[in-house]
Amino acid sequence: MPKIGGMRGYLASSIGLTCSAVLTLSFAVPATAAGPVVRGPSAAAHMPAASPAGPLTGASIPGDTQSLPLVPLHPRRAAGALPEAGLAPQTVRSFSLVGVVWDDPQTELHGLVQIRTRASGTTRWSAWQELETHNHGHGPDPDSAEGASHRMRGSTAPLWVGNSDGVEVRVRAEADQTGGTRAPTLPDGLRVELVDPGKGPQAGAPAQTQAVDGQPSDGGASAEVSGAGIAASAIDAALAPPNVLAPPNAAEIPALSKEATKEAADEQRAEAAGTLPESAQPYIGPRPRIITRSGWGADESLREPGFIYTASVKVAFVHHSASGNNYTCAQAPSVIRSIYRYHVVSSGWRDIGYNFLIDKCGNIYEGRAGGVDKPVMGAHTLGFNTNSMGVAVLGTYTSTQPSAAAVNALAALTAWKVGLYGMDPRAKTYLQSGGGNLYPKGVNAQLNVVSGHRDGFATECPGQLLYAKLGSIRTTAARLQGR
C-alpha cells in the first residue's frame, strides 16, 4: 500500500493563481520503495547556484476553463437514427484548447466528435476538426487512488485551436462495427471544455533547443520559458518537493556533459538510502536541458499536493499529445498549460499525466511534479503507470512526420532517464499489467525499454510516423549512454 504524506485532496478551480513554486527533485529515493509511495513535502536540501540565463519577468495571468453542456441535436429523431448531441454556434470567452468530457471514465465514446472555432476578434470560422475519441488508454490505472477518484471523467484528447472566441460542437454515435450487440449510444453528461491557458512569466533571454549530445544548440526559441528564476511564489510551501536540482522557481535545469552527469549521479547515490546496481553507473546519457514547471508557468494550486513514486523506471512510453500540429514553439508553454488544466480540471486527474513533454523544436519540459530524476508515477499508459515514465511529443503524428529535433530530444531524454535506473534503451524488460485491453491485470508483459503507447494498450498513439522512429531512438540513446 502507498504511504501517504502531506495533505491529500484535490485542488481544482476554473480560475487559479498562476504561481510556479514547484521545485525539481534530486535523485535520492528510499531503497524500501517497493511500490507507489506518496510523499509530502519537506524542506529543500541541496540548493545549487542559479542558472546563468536571464530572469523571468512580468506577472502571470491565471487560466480559465469554460464547461458547457452538450444537448441532443434531434430530440425527436427517427427510429434507427444515430444519437447526436452538440452545441450551436455561440460566442464565448477567449480560449485556445478544446476537448469533450463525460461523467463515467469507464465509458468509452464510440462515435465522431467534431468542433469548429472562430478566431478571436474575427468572423472567420475554421473548418470542422475531429477530436481523438480513443483516449481511454491515457490516464491513471483503474485500481489506483487517482483512478478511483470521484473527480475522474471520461474525455477525448484535447485539441489546440489557438486564440478563439466562438465554438460549435457536434457528436454522433457510431453503430457497432464488430458484429456485436452494442447499441449506438452516447455517454451521459457530455460537456465541451474550453481552456484558456492564461499567460506565463516572460523570459529575459531566448531558449535553446536540445542537441543530440545533450548540449544546448541554437534555434527554436520559446519566448516564455528561458531564464533563471522569478520572485518567490505565493503558493503554500507544502507544494514544494525536497532536494532540488535547481533553485526555487528556476525556469530550467541546465544540460550537463556525460562526465558531469555521472559525477552528479554518484554524489546523489552516496546520499541516498539505497544505491543503484554498479552496472548502471557507466551507462548514463548526459543530462539534457529541461524546462521546469516554473519555466512553462504551471499553476501549482491546480494539482493535488504530494507526490507518488514507484520503485524504478524500467520503461519509457512514447506518446503524441494528439492535440494537433498548429502551434509554434513559442506557444508550446501555453499548449502545456492548457493540457495540464484539461487533465486536472476537466478530466479529474491529480496532475498533468505525462512525466515529460517535448515540442517540435526539441525543447524538453518537466511534466508531472515530483522531480525529473525521480520515478514519479504518471497517468499516461493505462495499466503500466508503475515503474515507467511517459513522454509526449506535442502534436499529432499519424500522417505528419515528427521533427528531427523532437526525435533527437527523445533519444537524449531516454538515454539519461532510463540510464539513471540501469536500463539499456535497446533491451526488453517486464512490467506487470494493472489491467488494460492488451494485457489483463496481473500479466507480466515483455516490453521494449523504449516503447510506444500502443505497445502497452491498443491505441494509435503515438501515431504511426512517430512510432516508426523508435528503433533509431533506441540506437541513439544507447550510443549516448556509451554502449
Tab-separated table of C-alpha atoms in Angstrom:
chain	number	residue	atom	x	y	z
A	1	MET	CA	0.000	0.000	0.000
A	2	PRO	CA	1.243	3.513	-0.654
A	3	LYS	CA	2.421	5.562	2.272
A	4	ILE	CA	0.563	8.839	2.488
A	5	GLY	CA	2.420	12.009	3.364
A	6	GLY	CA	1.329	15.620	3.216
A	7	MET	CA	-2.125	16.992	2.633
A	8	ARG	CA	-4.404	14.987	0.333
A	9	GLY	CA	-7.409	16.190	-1.571
A	10	TYR	CA	-7.845	17.668	-4.955
A	11	LEU	CA	-7.490	21.369	-5.542
A	12	ALA	CA	-9.399	22.124	-8.708
A	13	SER	CA	-10.504	25.547	-9.799
A	14	SER	CA	-11.732	27.135	-13.003
A	15	ILE	CA	-9.563	30.115	-12.329
A	16	GLY	CA	-6.387	29.637	-10.355
A	17	LEU	CA	-3.496	31.795	-9.254
A	18	THR	CA	-0.587	31.081	-11.574
A	19	CYS	CA	2.273	30.660	-9.155
A	20	SER	CA	5.018	28.264	-10.209
A	21	ALA	CA	6.545	27.172	-6.932
A	22	VAL	CA	7.322	23.549	-7.622
A	23	LEU	CA	10.987	22.591	-7.401
A	24	THR	CA	12.818	19.776	-9.095
A	25	LEU	CA	13.998	16.823	-7.048
A	26	SER	CA	17.378	15.189	-6.698
A	27	PHE	CA	17.883	11.503	-7.247
A	28	ALA	CA	17.645	10.110	-3.698
A	29	VAL	CA	14.840	7.527	-3.497
A	30	PRO	CA	14.482	5.228	-0.476
A	31	ALA	CA	15.595	1.676	-1.162
A	32	THR	CA	12.444	0.445	0.564
A	33	ALA	CA	10.180	1.838	-2.182
A	34	ALA	CA	8.687	-1.432	-3.424
A	35	GLY	CA	5.563	0.149	-4.870
A	36	PRO	CA	3.891	3.534	-5.278
A	37	VAL	CA	4.894	5.908	-2.477
A	38	VAL	CA	3.093	9.170	-1.816
A	39	ARG	CA	5.420	11.803	-0.454
A	40	GLY	CA	4.534	15.000	1.251
A	41	PRO	CA	6.923	17.938	1.051
A	42	SER	CA	9.826	18.752	3.295
A	43	ALA	CA	12.488	21.424	3.435
A	44	ALA	CA	14.809	21.789	0.470
A	45	ALA	CA	18.256	20.365	0.970
A	46	HIS	CA	20.996	20.883	-1.585
A	47	MET	CA	20.487	24.138	-3.464
A	48	PRO	CA	22.794	24.701	-6.448
A	49	ALA	CA	23.590	28.067	-7.939
A	50	ALA	CA	21.049	29.711	-10.214
A	51	SER	CA	21.079	29.118	-13.943
A	52	PRO	CA	23.028	31.797	-15.800
A	53	ALA	CA	20.138	32.507	-18.183
A	54	GLY	CA	18.194	35.760	-17.959
A	55	PRO	CA	15.402	36.119	-15.372
A	56	LEU	CA	11.707	35.570	-15.941
A	57	THR	CA	9.778	38.787	-15.680
A	58	GLY	CA	6.203	40.038	-15.728
A	59	ALA	CA	3.077	38.914	-13.921
A	60	SER	CA	1.398	35.645	-14.810
A	61	ILE	CA	-2.275	35.714	-15.772
A	62	PRO	CA	-4.422	32.834	-14.479
A	63	GLY	CA	-6.027	30.416	-16.898
A	64	ASP	CA	-9.715	29.607	-17.151
A	65	THR	CA	-11.973	26.686	-18.113
A	66	GLN	CA	-15.468	27.129	-19.544
A	67	SER	CA	-17.557	23.936	-19.312
A	68	LEU	CA	-20.681	23.948	-21.496
A	69	PRO	CA	-23.254	21.116	-21.667
A	70	LEU	CA	-23.989	19.436	-24.981
A	71	VAL	CA	-27.655	18.843	-25.819
A	72	PRO	CA	-29.430	16.429	-28.181
A	73	LEU	CA	-29.420	17.822	-31.703
A	74	HIS	CA	-32.512	15.860	-32.736
A	75	PRO	CA	-34.687	15.163	-29.671
A	76	ARG	CA	-37.363	13.602	-31.886
A	77	ARG	CA	-35.016	11.597	-34.103
A	78	ALA	CA	-36.467	8.942	-36.369
A	79	ALA	CA	-36.400	5.296	-35.391
A	80	GLY	CA	-32.992	3.814	-36.151
A	81	ALA	CA	-31.277	7.195	-36.427
A	82	LEU	CA	-27.969	7.508	-34.595
A	83	PRO	CA	-27.939	9.678	-31.437
A	84	GLU	CA	-26.389	13.111	-31.872
A	85	ALA	CA	-25.512	15.849	-29.384
A	86	GLY	CA	-23.846	19.181	-29.768
A	87	LEU	CA	-23.642	22.881	-29.182
A	88	ALA	CA	-24.970	25.506	-31.584
A	89	PRO	CA	-22.515	28.212	-32.725
A	90	GLN	CA	-22.020	30.717	-29.962
A	91	THR	CA	-19.724	33.431	-28.705
A	92	VAL	CA	-17.718	32.614	-25.582
A	93	ARG	CA	-14.798	33.963	-23.593
A	94	SER	CA	-11.384	33.558	-25.146
A	95	PHE	CA	-9.926	30.023	-25.190
A	96	SER	CA	-7.174	28.157	-27.046
A	97	LEU	CA	-7.720	24.437	-26.412
A	98	VAL	CA	-10.900	22.369	-26.593
A	99	GLY	CA	-11.957	18.875	-25.519
A	100	VAL	CA	-15.120	16.938	-24.691
A	101	VAL	CA	-15.702	15.140	-21.377
A	102	TRP	CA	-18.452	12.961	-19.882
A	103	ASP	CA	-19.475	11.597	-16.500
A	104	ASP	CA	-18.223	7.978	-16.382
A	105	PRO	CA	-14.484	7.469	-17.034
A	106	GLN	CA	-15.101	3.754	-17.637
A	107	THR	CA	-17.457	4.511	-20.542
A	108	GLU	CA	-15.874	4.941	-23.957
A	109	LEU	CA	-17.272	7.325	-26.529
A	110	HIS	CA	-17.915	5.293	-29.672
A	111	GLY	CA	-18.549	7.933	-32.256
A	112	LEU	CA	-17.399	11.055	-34.050
A	113	VAL	CA	-16.623	14.307	-32.205
A	114	GLN	CA	-16.120	17.416	-34.328
A	115	ILE	CA	-15.633	21.064	-33.454
A	116	ARG	CA	-15.176	24.290	-35.328
A	117	THR	CA	-13.972	27.516	-33.812
A	118	ARG	CA	-13.859	31.216	-34.612
A	119	ALA	CA	-10.588	33.123	-34.374
A	120	SER	CA	-10.808	35.840	-31.717
A	121	GLY	CA	-11.919	39.244	-32.950
A	122	THR	CA	-12.858	37.997	-36.410
A	123	THR	CA	-15.795	36.491	-38.270
A	124	ARG	CA	-13.580	33.677	-39.607
A	125	TRP	CA	-14.653	30.155	-38.653
A	126	SER	CA	-12.398	27.148	-39.027
A	127	ALA	CA	-13.317	24.013	-40.928
A	128	TRP	CA	-14.706	21.131	-38.876
A	129	GLN	CA	-11.910	19.398	-36.926
A	130	GLU	CA	-12.097	15.954	-35.381
A	131	LEU	CA	-11.166	15.186	-31.773
A	132	GLU	CA	-9.449	11.890	-30.957
A	133	THR	CA	-12.075	9.866	-29.056
A	134	HIS	CA	-9.995	6.748	-28.365
A	135	ASN	CA	-8.370	8.344	-25.335
A	136	HIS	CA	-9.258	5.699	-22.746
A	137	GLY	CA	-5.714	4.307	-22.756
A	138	HIS	CA	-4.379	7.554	-21.272
A	139	GLY	CA	-4.871	8.163	-17.590
A	140	PRO	CA	-4.427	6.705	-14.112
A	141	ASP	CA	-4.513	2.961	-13.514
A	142	PRO	CA	-8.042	1.894	-12.550
A	143	ASP	CA	-7.114	0.452	-9.143
A	144	SER	CA	-5.024	3.460	-8.086
A	145	ALA	CA	-6.327	6.144	-5.734
A	146	GLU	CA	-6.135	8.622	-8.584
A	147	GLY	CA	-8.038	6.328	-10.929
A	148	ALA	CA	-10.742	5.685	-8.321
A	149	SER	CA	-11.304	9.364	-7.538
A	150	HIS	CA	-14.866	10.646	-7.783
A	151	ARG	CA	-13.479	13.545	-9.833
A	152	MET	CA	-12.456	11.320	-12.745
A	153	ARG	CA	-14.270	11.815	-16.050
A	154	GLY	CA	-14.092	10.262	-19.474
A	155	SER	CA	-12.508	12.537	-22.055
A	156	THR	CA	-11.387	12.941	-25.638
A	157	ALA	CA	-7.884	14.053	-26.440
A	158	PRO	CA	-7.648	17.860	-26.347
A	159	LEU	CA	-7.124	19.924	-29.490
A	160	TRP	CA	-5.102	23.148	-29.669
A	161	VAL	CA	-7.021	25.687	-31.788
A	162	GLY	CA	-5.281	28.966	-30.925
A	163	ASN	CA	-6.919	32.107	-29.606
A	164	SER	CA	-10.663	31.735	-30.283
A	165	ASP	CA	-13.936	33.252	-29.074
A	166	GLY	CA	-16.545	31.148	-30.863
A	167	VAL	CA	-17.312	27.421	-30.859
A	168	GLU	CA	-19.669	24.861	-32.383
A	169	VAL	CA	-19.719	21.158	-31.481
A	170	ARG	CA	-21.339	18.042	-32.909
A	171	VAL	CA	-21.086	14.482	-31.588
A	172	ARG	CA	-22.576	11.467	-33.346
A	173	ALA	CA	-22.695	7.913	-32.023
A	174	GLU	CA	-21.471	5.157	-34.315
A	175	ALA	CA	-23.095	1.800	-34.956
A	176	ASP	CA	-21.315	-1.318	-33.666
A	177	GLN	CA	-18.824	-2.305	-36.369
A	178	THR	CA	-17.694	-5.506	-34.636
A	179	GLY	CA	-20.795	-7.598	-35.236
A	180	GLY	CA	-21.742	-7.332	-31.585
A	181	THR	CA	-24.934	-6.118	-29.974
A	182	ARG	CA	-23.755	-2.783	-28.547
A	183	ALA	CA	-26.481	-0.199	-29.031
A	184	PRO	CA	-25.342	3.106	-30.566
A	185	THR	CA	-25.449	5.460	-27.588
A	186	LEU	CA	-23.573	8.484	-26.300
A	187	PRO	CA	-22.151	8.772	-22.769
A	188	ASP	CA	-24.120	10.716	-20.156
A	189	GLY	CA	-23.042	14.207	-19.134
A	190	LEU	CA	-21.341	15.312	-22.328
A	191	ARG	CA	-19.711	18.731	-21.999
A	192	VAL	CA	-17.312	20.760	-24.101
A	193	GLU	CA	-14.328	22.154	-22.196
A	194	LEU	CA	-12.848	25.429	-23.445
A	195	VAL	CA	-9.439	26.091	-21.926
A	196	ASP	CA	-7.689	29.445	-21.742
A	197	PRO	CA	-4.045	28.788	-20.747
A	198	GLY	CA	-3.560	32.236	-19.257
A	199	LYS	CA	-0.194	33.908	-19.565
A	200	GLY	CA	3.087	32.554	-18.222
A	201	PRO	CA	6.063	34.566	-16.954
A	202	GLN	CA	8.071	36.168	-19.751
A	203	ALA	CA	11.701	35.362	-20.377
A	204	GLY	CA	14.701	37.636	-20.281
A	205	ALA	CA	16.647	35.564	-22.825
A	206	PRO	CA	15.768	33.198	-25.694
A	207	ALA	CA	15.505	29.471	-25.134
A	208	GLN	CA	17.605	26.892	-26.938
A	209	THR	CA	16.699	23.540	-28.393
A	210	GLN	CA	18.284	20.281	-27.279
A	211	ALA	CA	21.014	18.797	-29.442
A	212	VAL	CA	21.633	15.049	-29.694
A	213	ASP	CA	24.677	15.104	-27.427
A	214	GLY	CA	22.775	16.685	-24.542
A	215	GLN	CA	24.262	20.135	-25.039
A	216	PRO	CA	22.165	23.182	-25.949
A	217	SER	CA	22.015	24.320	-29.568
A	218	ASP	CA	20.609	27.440	-31.163
A	219	GLY	CA	17.116	27.649	-32.582
A	220	GLY	CA	13.525	27.023	-31.647
A	221	ALA	CA	13.366	29.783	-29.060
A	222	SER	CA	10.324	29.952	-26.840
A	223	ALA	CA	9.627	33.409	-25.537
A	224	GLU	CA	8.099	32.165	-22.289
A	225	VAL	CA	10.492	29.575	-20.943
A	226	SER	CA	14.110	30.668	-20.667
A	227	GLY	CA	15.650	32.303	-17.609
A	228	ALA	CA	16.926	31.697	-14.120
A	229	GLY	CA	14.031	32.381	-11.819
A	230	ILE	CA	11.288	34.647	-10.600
A	231	ALA	CA	10.302	36.159	-7.278
A	232	ALA	CA	9.105	33.862	-4.520
A	233	SER	CA	5.681	32.421	-5.195
A	234	ALA	CA	2.592	32.933	-3.074
A	235	ILE	CA	1.896	29.183	-3.169
A	236	ASP	CA	1.961	27.370	0.166
A	237	ALA	CA	5.379	25.829	0.744
A	238	ALA	CA	3.616	22.499	1.246
A	239	LEU	CA	3.559	22.119	-2.531
A	240	ALA	CA	7.339	22.288	-2.881
A	241	PRO	CA	9.288	18.983	-3.050
A	242	PRO	CA	12.626	18.418	-1.293
A	243	ASN	CA	16.194	18.045	-2.587
A	244	VAL	CA	16.242	20.240	-5.648
A	245	LEU	CA	18.423	20.156	-8.767
A	246	ALA	CA	17.647	23.822	-9.432
A	247	PRO	CA	16.821	26.861	-7.307
A	248	PRO	CA	13.206	27.626	-6.393
A	249	ASN	CA	11.264	28.841	-9.425
A	250	ALA	CA	14.208	28.347	-11.794
A	251	ALA	CA	12.991	28.210	-15.380
A	252	GLU	CA	15.291	25.394	-16.435
A	253	ILE	CA	17.677	22.674	-15.366
A	254	PRO	CA	20.809	23.118	-17.485
A	255	ALA	CA	22.348	20.391	-19.594
A	256	LEU	CA	25.387	18.563	-18.240
A	257	SER	CA	28.200	16.776	-20.002
A	258	LYS	CA	28.340	12.994	-19.694
A	259	GLU	CA	31.133	13.242	-17.140
A	260	ALA	CA	29.334	15.836	-15.035
A	261	THR	CA	26.126	13.792	-15.218
A	262	LYS	CA	27.901	10.712	-13.895
A	263	GLU	CA	29.589	12.716	-11.123
A	264	ALA	CA	26.242	14.203	-10.062
A	265	ALA	CA	24.597	10.764	-10.076
A	266	ASP	CA	27.441	9.306	-7.997
A	267	GLU	CA	27.098	12.092	-5.423
A	268	GLN	CA	23.357	11.631	-5.229
A	269	ARG	CA	23.709	7.856	-4.837
A	270	ALA	CA	26.109	8.387	-1.950
A	271	GLU	CA	23.473	10.495	-0.191
A	272	ALA	CA	20.598	8.112	-0.947
A	273	ALA	CA	19.285	5.486	1.429
A	274	GLY	CA	19.990	2.834	-1.245
A	275	THR	CA	22.118	2.539	-4.361
A	276	LEU	CA	21.631	1.513	-7.954
A	277	PRO	CA	23.434	-1.532	-9.324
A	278	GLU	CA	27.087	-0.930	-10.083
A	279	SER	CA	26.406	-1.924	-13.685
A	280	ALA	CA	24.212	1.139	-14.087
A	281	GLN	CA	26.901	3.635	-13.233
A	282	PRO	CA	28.910	3.772	-16.502
A	283	TYR	CA	25.817	3.903	-18.713
A	284	ILE	CA	24.022	7.187	-18.162
A	285	GLY	CA	23.465	9.590	-21.020
A	286	PRO	CA	24.323	13.258	-20.479
A	287	ARG	CA	21.550	15.131	-18.735
A	288	PRO	CA	19.647	17.250	-21.271
A	289	ARG	CA	18.389	20.751	-20.678
A	290	ILE	CA	14.896	20.556	-19.139
A	291	ILE	CA	12.421	23.416	-18.830
A	292	THR	CA	10.839	23.235	-15.400
A	293	ARG	CA	7.216	23.641	-14.387
A	294	SER	CA	8.118	27.173	-13.326
A	295	GLY	CA	9.555	27.723	-16.786
A	296	TRP	CA	6.312	26.852	-18.566
A	297	GLY	CA	4.183	28.602	-15.959
A	298	ALA	CA	2.415	25.770	-14.119
A	299	ASP	CA	-0.331	26.935	-11.747
A	300	GLU	CA	0.617	24.805	-8.755
A	301	SER	CA	-2.684	25.487	-6.991
A	302	LEU	CA	-4.472	23.229	-9.501
A	303	ARG	CA	-2.741	19.940	-8.794
A	304	GLU	CA	-3.060	17.693	-5.760
A	305	PRO	CA	-0.258	18.208	-3.201
A	306	GLY	CA	2.197	15.427	-2.513
A	307	PHE	CA	3.992	13.166	-4.967
A	308	ILE	CA	3.575	9.478	-5.818
A	309	TYR	CA	6.737	7.471	-6.502
A	310	THR	CA	7.272	3.919	-7.686
A	311	ALA	CA	10.401	1.796	-7.306
A	312	SER	CA	12.139	2.362	-10.641
A	313	VAL	CA	11.902	3.497	-14.263
A	314	LYS	CA	12.120	0.367	-16.395
A	315	VAL	CA	10.185	1.528	-19.478
A	316	ALA	CA	9.834	4.876	-21.245
A	317	PHE	CA	6.478	5.054	-23.066
A	318	VAL	CA	6.460	7.445	-26.016
A	319	HIS	CA	3.205	9.287	-26.813
A	320	HIS	CA	1.934	12.033	-29.044
A	321	SER	CA	-0.414	14.535	-27.433
A	322	ALA	CA	-2.867	14.213	-30.379
A	323	SER	CA	-3.540	17.942	-29.883
A	324	GLY	CA	-2.683	18.935	-33.452
A	325	ASN	CA	0.383	20.463	-35.066
A	326	ASN	CA	-0.847	24.048	-35.434
A	327	TYR	CA	1.349	25.549	-32.736
A	328	THR	CA	4.650	27.397	-32.748
A	329	CYS	CA	7.463	26.608	-30.354
A	330	ALA	CA	6.859	29.997	-28.699
A	331	GLN	CA	3.310	28.756	-27.967
A	332	ALA	CA	4.436	25.405	-26.542
A	333	PRO	CA	4.316	26.565	-22.874
A	334	SER	CA	0.730	27.731	-23.463
A	335	VAL	CA	-0.139	24.374	-25.018
A	336	ILE	CA	1.308	22.570	-21.992
A	337	ARG	CA	-0.528	24.815	-19.515
A	338	SER	CA	-3.723	24.044	-21.433
A	339	ILE	CA	-3.136	20.270	-21.370
A	340	TYR	CA	-2.297	20.487	-17.656
A	341	ARG	CA	-5.544	22.326	-16.929
A	342	TYR	CA	-7.515	19.898	-19.119
A	343	HIS	CA	-6.052	16.868	-17.327
A	344	VAL	CA	-6.663	18.249	-13.828
A	345	VAL	CA	-9.764	20.457	-14.022
A	346	SER	CA	-11.645	18.752	-16.847
A	347	SER	CA	-10.539	15.097	-16.580
A	348	GLY	CA	-10.106	14.986	-12.799
A	349	TRP	CA	-6.503	13.757	-12.607
A	350	ARG	CA	-4.165	14.744	-9.788
A	351	ASP	CA	-1.691	16.492	-12.140
A	352	ILE	CA	-0.710	16.509	-15.797
A	353	GLY	CA	-0.491	12.901	-16.931
A	354	TYR	CA	2.875	12.886	-18.730
A	355	ASN	CA	6.230	12.903	-16.935
A	356	PHE	CA	7.818	14.900	-19.766
A	357	LEU	CA	6.728	16.732	-22.901
A	358	ILE	CA	8.747	17.682	-25.991
A	359	ASP	CA	7.885	20.328	-28.580
A	360	LYS	CA	8.646	20.299	-32.309
A	361	CYS	CA	11.817	22.368	-31.710
A	362	GLY	CA	13.216	19.726	-29.369
A	363	ASN	CA	12.669	21.588	-26.092
A	364	ILE	CA	12.118	19.171	-23.190
A	365	TYR	CA	9.624	20.130	-20.463
A	366	GLU	CA	9.085	18.760	-16.974
A	367	GLY	CA	5.612	17.227	-16.703
A	368	ARG	CA	4.098	15.710	-13.567
A	369	ALA	CA	5.528	17.215	-10.389
A	370	GLY	CA	7.839	15.266	-8.099
A	371	GLY	CA	11.285	15.554	-9.658
A	372	VAL	CA	12.661	14.981	-13.131
A	373	ASP	CA	15.092	12.286	-11.952
A	374	LYS	CA	12.632	10.532	-9.635
A	375	PRO	CA	10.406	7.557	-10.523
A	376	VAL	CA	7.243	9.682	-10.409
A	377	MET	CA	4.053	7.750	-11.141
A	378	GLY	CA	2.294	9.378	-14.070
A	379	ALA	CA	-1.081	8.870	-15.763
A	380	HIS	CA	-0.144	8.120	-19.354
A	381	THR	CA	-0.349	4.401	-20.181
A	382	LEU	CA	-3.368	2.654	-18.662
A	383	GLY	CA	-2.189	-0.427	-16.782
A	384	PHE	CA	1.512	0.411	-16.940
A	385	ASN	CA	1.986	3.619	-14.940
A	386	THR	CA	4.088	1.819	-12.295
A	387	ASN	CA	7.864	1.668	-12.845
A	388	SER	CA	7.620	3.623	-16.080
A	389	MET	CA	7.671	7.147	-17.437
A	390	GLY	CA	5.549	8.748	-20.132
A	391	VAL	CA	6.897	11.368	-22.553
A	392	ALA	CA	4.597	13.076	-25.052
A	393	VAL	CA	5.693	14.860	-28.198
A	394	LEU	CA	3.334	17.794	-28.694
A	395	GLY	CA	1.421	17.227	-31.905
A	396	THR	CA	-0.303	14.500	-33.917
A	397	TYR	CA	1.871	12.078	-35.857
A	398	THR	CA	-0.485	9.757	-37.685
A	399	SER	CA	0.228	11.418	-41.037
A	400	THR	CA	2.806	14.086	-40.131
A	401	GLN	CA	6.490	13.289	-39.652
A	402	PRO	CA	7.939	14.287	-36.267
A	403	SER	CA	10.756	16.814	-36.477
A	404	ALA	CA	14.355	15.671	-36.246
A	405	ALA	CA	14.751	17.963	-33.216
A	406	ALA	CA	11.926	16.181	-31.369
A	407	VAL	CA	13.320	12.737	-32.238
A	408	ASN	CA	16.791	13.769	-31.036
A	409	ALA	CA	15.329	15.119	-27.805
A	410	LEU	CA	13.527	11.812	-27.189
A	411	ALA	CA	16.828	9.968	-27.564
A	412	ALA	CA	18.668	12.371	-25.250
A	413	LEU	CA	15.959	12.259	-22.567
A	414	THR	CA	15.609	8.478	-22.539
A	415	ALA	CA	19.390	7.946	-22.556
A	416	TRP	CA	19.629	9.992	-19.373
A	417	LYS	CA	16.490	8.971	-17.510
A	418	VAL	CA	16.468	5.198	-18.038
A	419	GLY	CA	20.248	5.220	-17.574
A	420	LEU	CA	19.767	6.530	-14.048
A	421	TYR	CA	17.907	3.286	-13.341
A	422	GLY	CA	20.365	0.937	-15.034
A	423	MET	CA	18.333	0.315	-18.195
A	424	ASP	CA	19.662	-0.252	-21.718
A	425	PRO	CA	17.408	1.566	-24.249
A	426	ARG	CA	17.852	-1.316	-26.737
A	427	ALA	CA	16.784	-4.002	-24.254
A	428	LYS	CA	13.496	-5.600	-23.282
A	429	THR	CA	12.118	-5.873	-19.769
A	430	TYR	CA	8.971	-6.916	-17.925
A	431	LEU	CA	6.214	-4.854	-16.320
A	432	GLN	CA	3.189	-6.238	-14.512
A	433	SER	CA	-0.059	-5.023	-16.028
A	434	GLY	CA	-2.541	-3.151	-13.889
A	435	GLY	CA	-5.255	-4.029	-16.410
A	436	GLY	CA	-5.854	-2.930	-19.986
A	437	ASN	CA	-7.090	-4.057	-23.384
A	438	LEU	CA	-3.852	-5.792	-24.412
A	439	TYR	CA	-2.672	-7.323	-21.139
A	440	PRO	CA	-5.089	-8.432	-18.393
A	441	LYS	CA	-4.360	-7.366	-14.841
A	442	GLY	CA	-1.512	-9.296	-13.273
A	443	VAL	CA	0.140	-10.388	-16.538
A	444	ASN	CA	3.902	-9.855	-16.751
A	445	ALA	CA	4.238	-8.194	-20.143
A	446	GLN	CA	7.530	-8.172	-22.031
A	447	LEU	CA	8.125	-4.670	-23.389
A	448	ASN	CA	10.907	-2.698	-25.001
A	449	VAL	CA	12.644	-0.351	-22.587
A	450	VAL	CA	11.708	2.385	-25.074
A	451	SER	CA	8.142	1.523	-26.103
A	452	GLY	CA	5.283	3.253	-27.824
A	453	HIS	CA	1.980	3.719	-26.019
A	454	ARG	CA	0.450	1.177	-28.425
A	455	ASP	CA	2.823	-1.499	-27.095
A	456	GLY	CA	1.019	-1.425	-23.748
A	457	PHE	CA	-2.505	-0.532	-24.881
A	458	ALA	CA	-4.374	-0.963	-28.168
A	459	THR	CA	-4.338	2.607	-29.493
A	460	GLU	CA	-2.977	4.596	-32.439
A	461	CYS	CA	-0.740	6.583	-30.066
A	462	PRO	CA	1.993	7.748	-30.641
A	463	GLY	CA	0.968	7.888	-34.283
A	464	GLN	CA	2.439	5.605	-36.940
A	465	LEU	CA	5.109	8.054	-38.120
A	466	LEU	CA	6.467	8.723	-34.622
A	467	TYR	CA	6.234	5.033	-33.720
A	468	ALA	CA	8.388	4.241	-36.748
A	469	LYS	CA	11.202	6.362	-35.227
A	470	LEU	CA	11.507	4.307	-32.027
A	471	GLY	CA	14.163	1.978	-33.440
A	472	SER	CA	16.520	4.836	-34.241
A	473	ILE	CA	15.717	6.485	-30.903
A	474	ARG	CA	16.772	3.309	-29.059
A	475	THR	CA	20.021	3.111	-31.031
A	476	THR	CA	20.891	6.764	-30.478
A	477	ALA	CA	20.008	6.629	-26.777
A	478	ALA	CA	22.245	3.607	-26.267
A	479	ARG	CA	25.121	5.380	-28.046
A	480	LEU	CA	24.637	8.426	-25.812
A	481	GLN	CA	24.925	6.097	-22.815
A	482	GLY	CA	28.259	4.837	-24.173
A	483	ARG	CA	27.055	1.351	-25.063
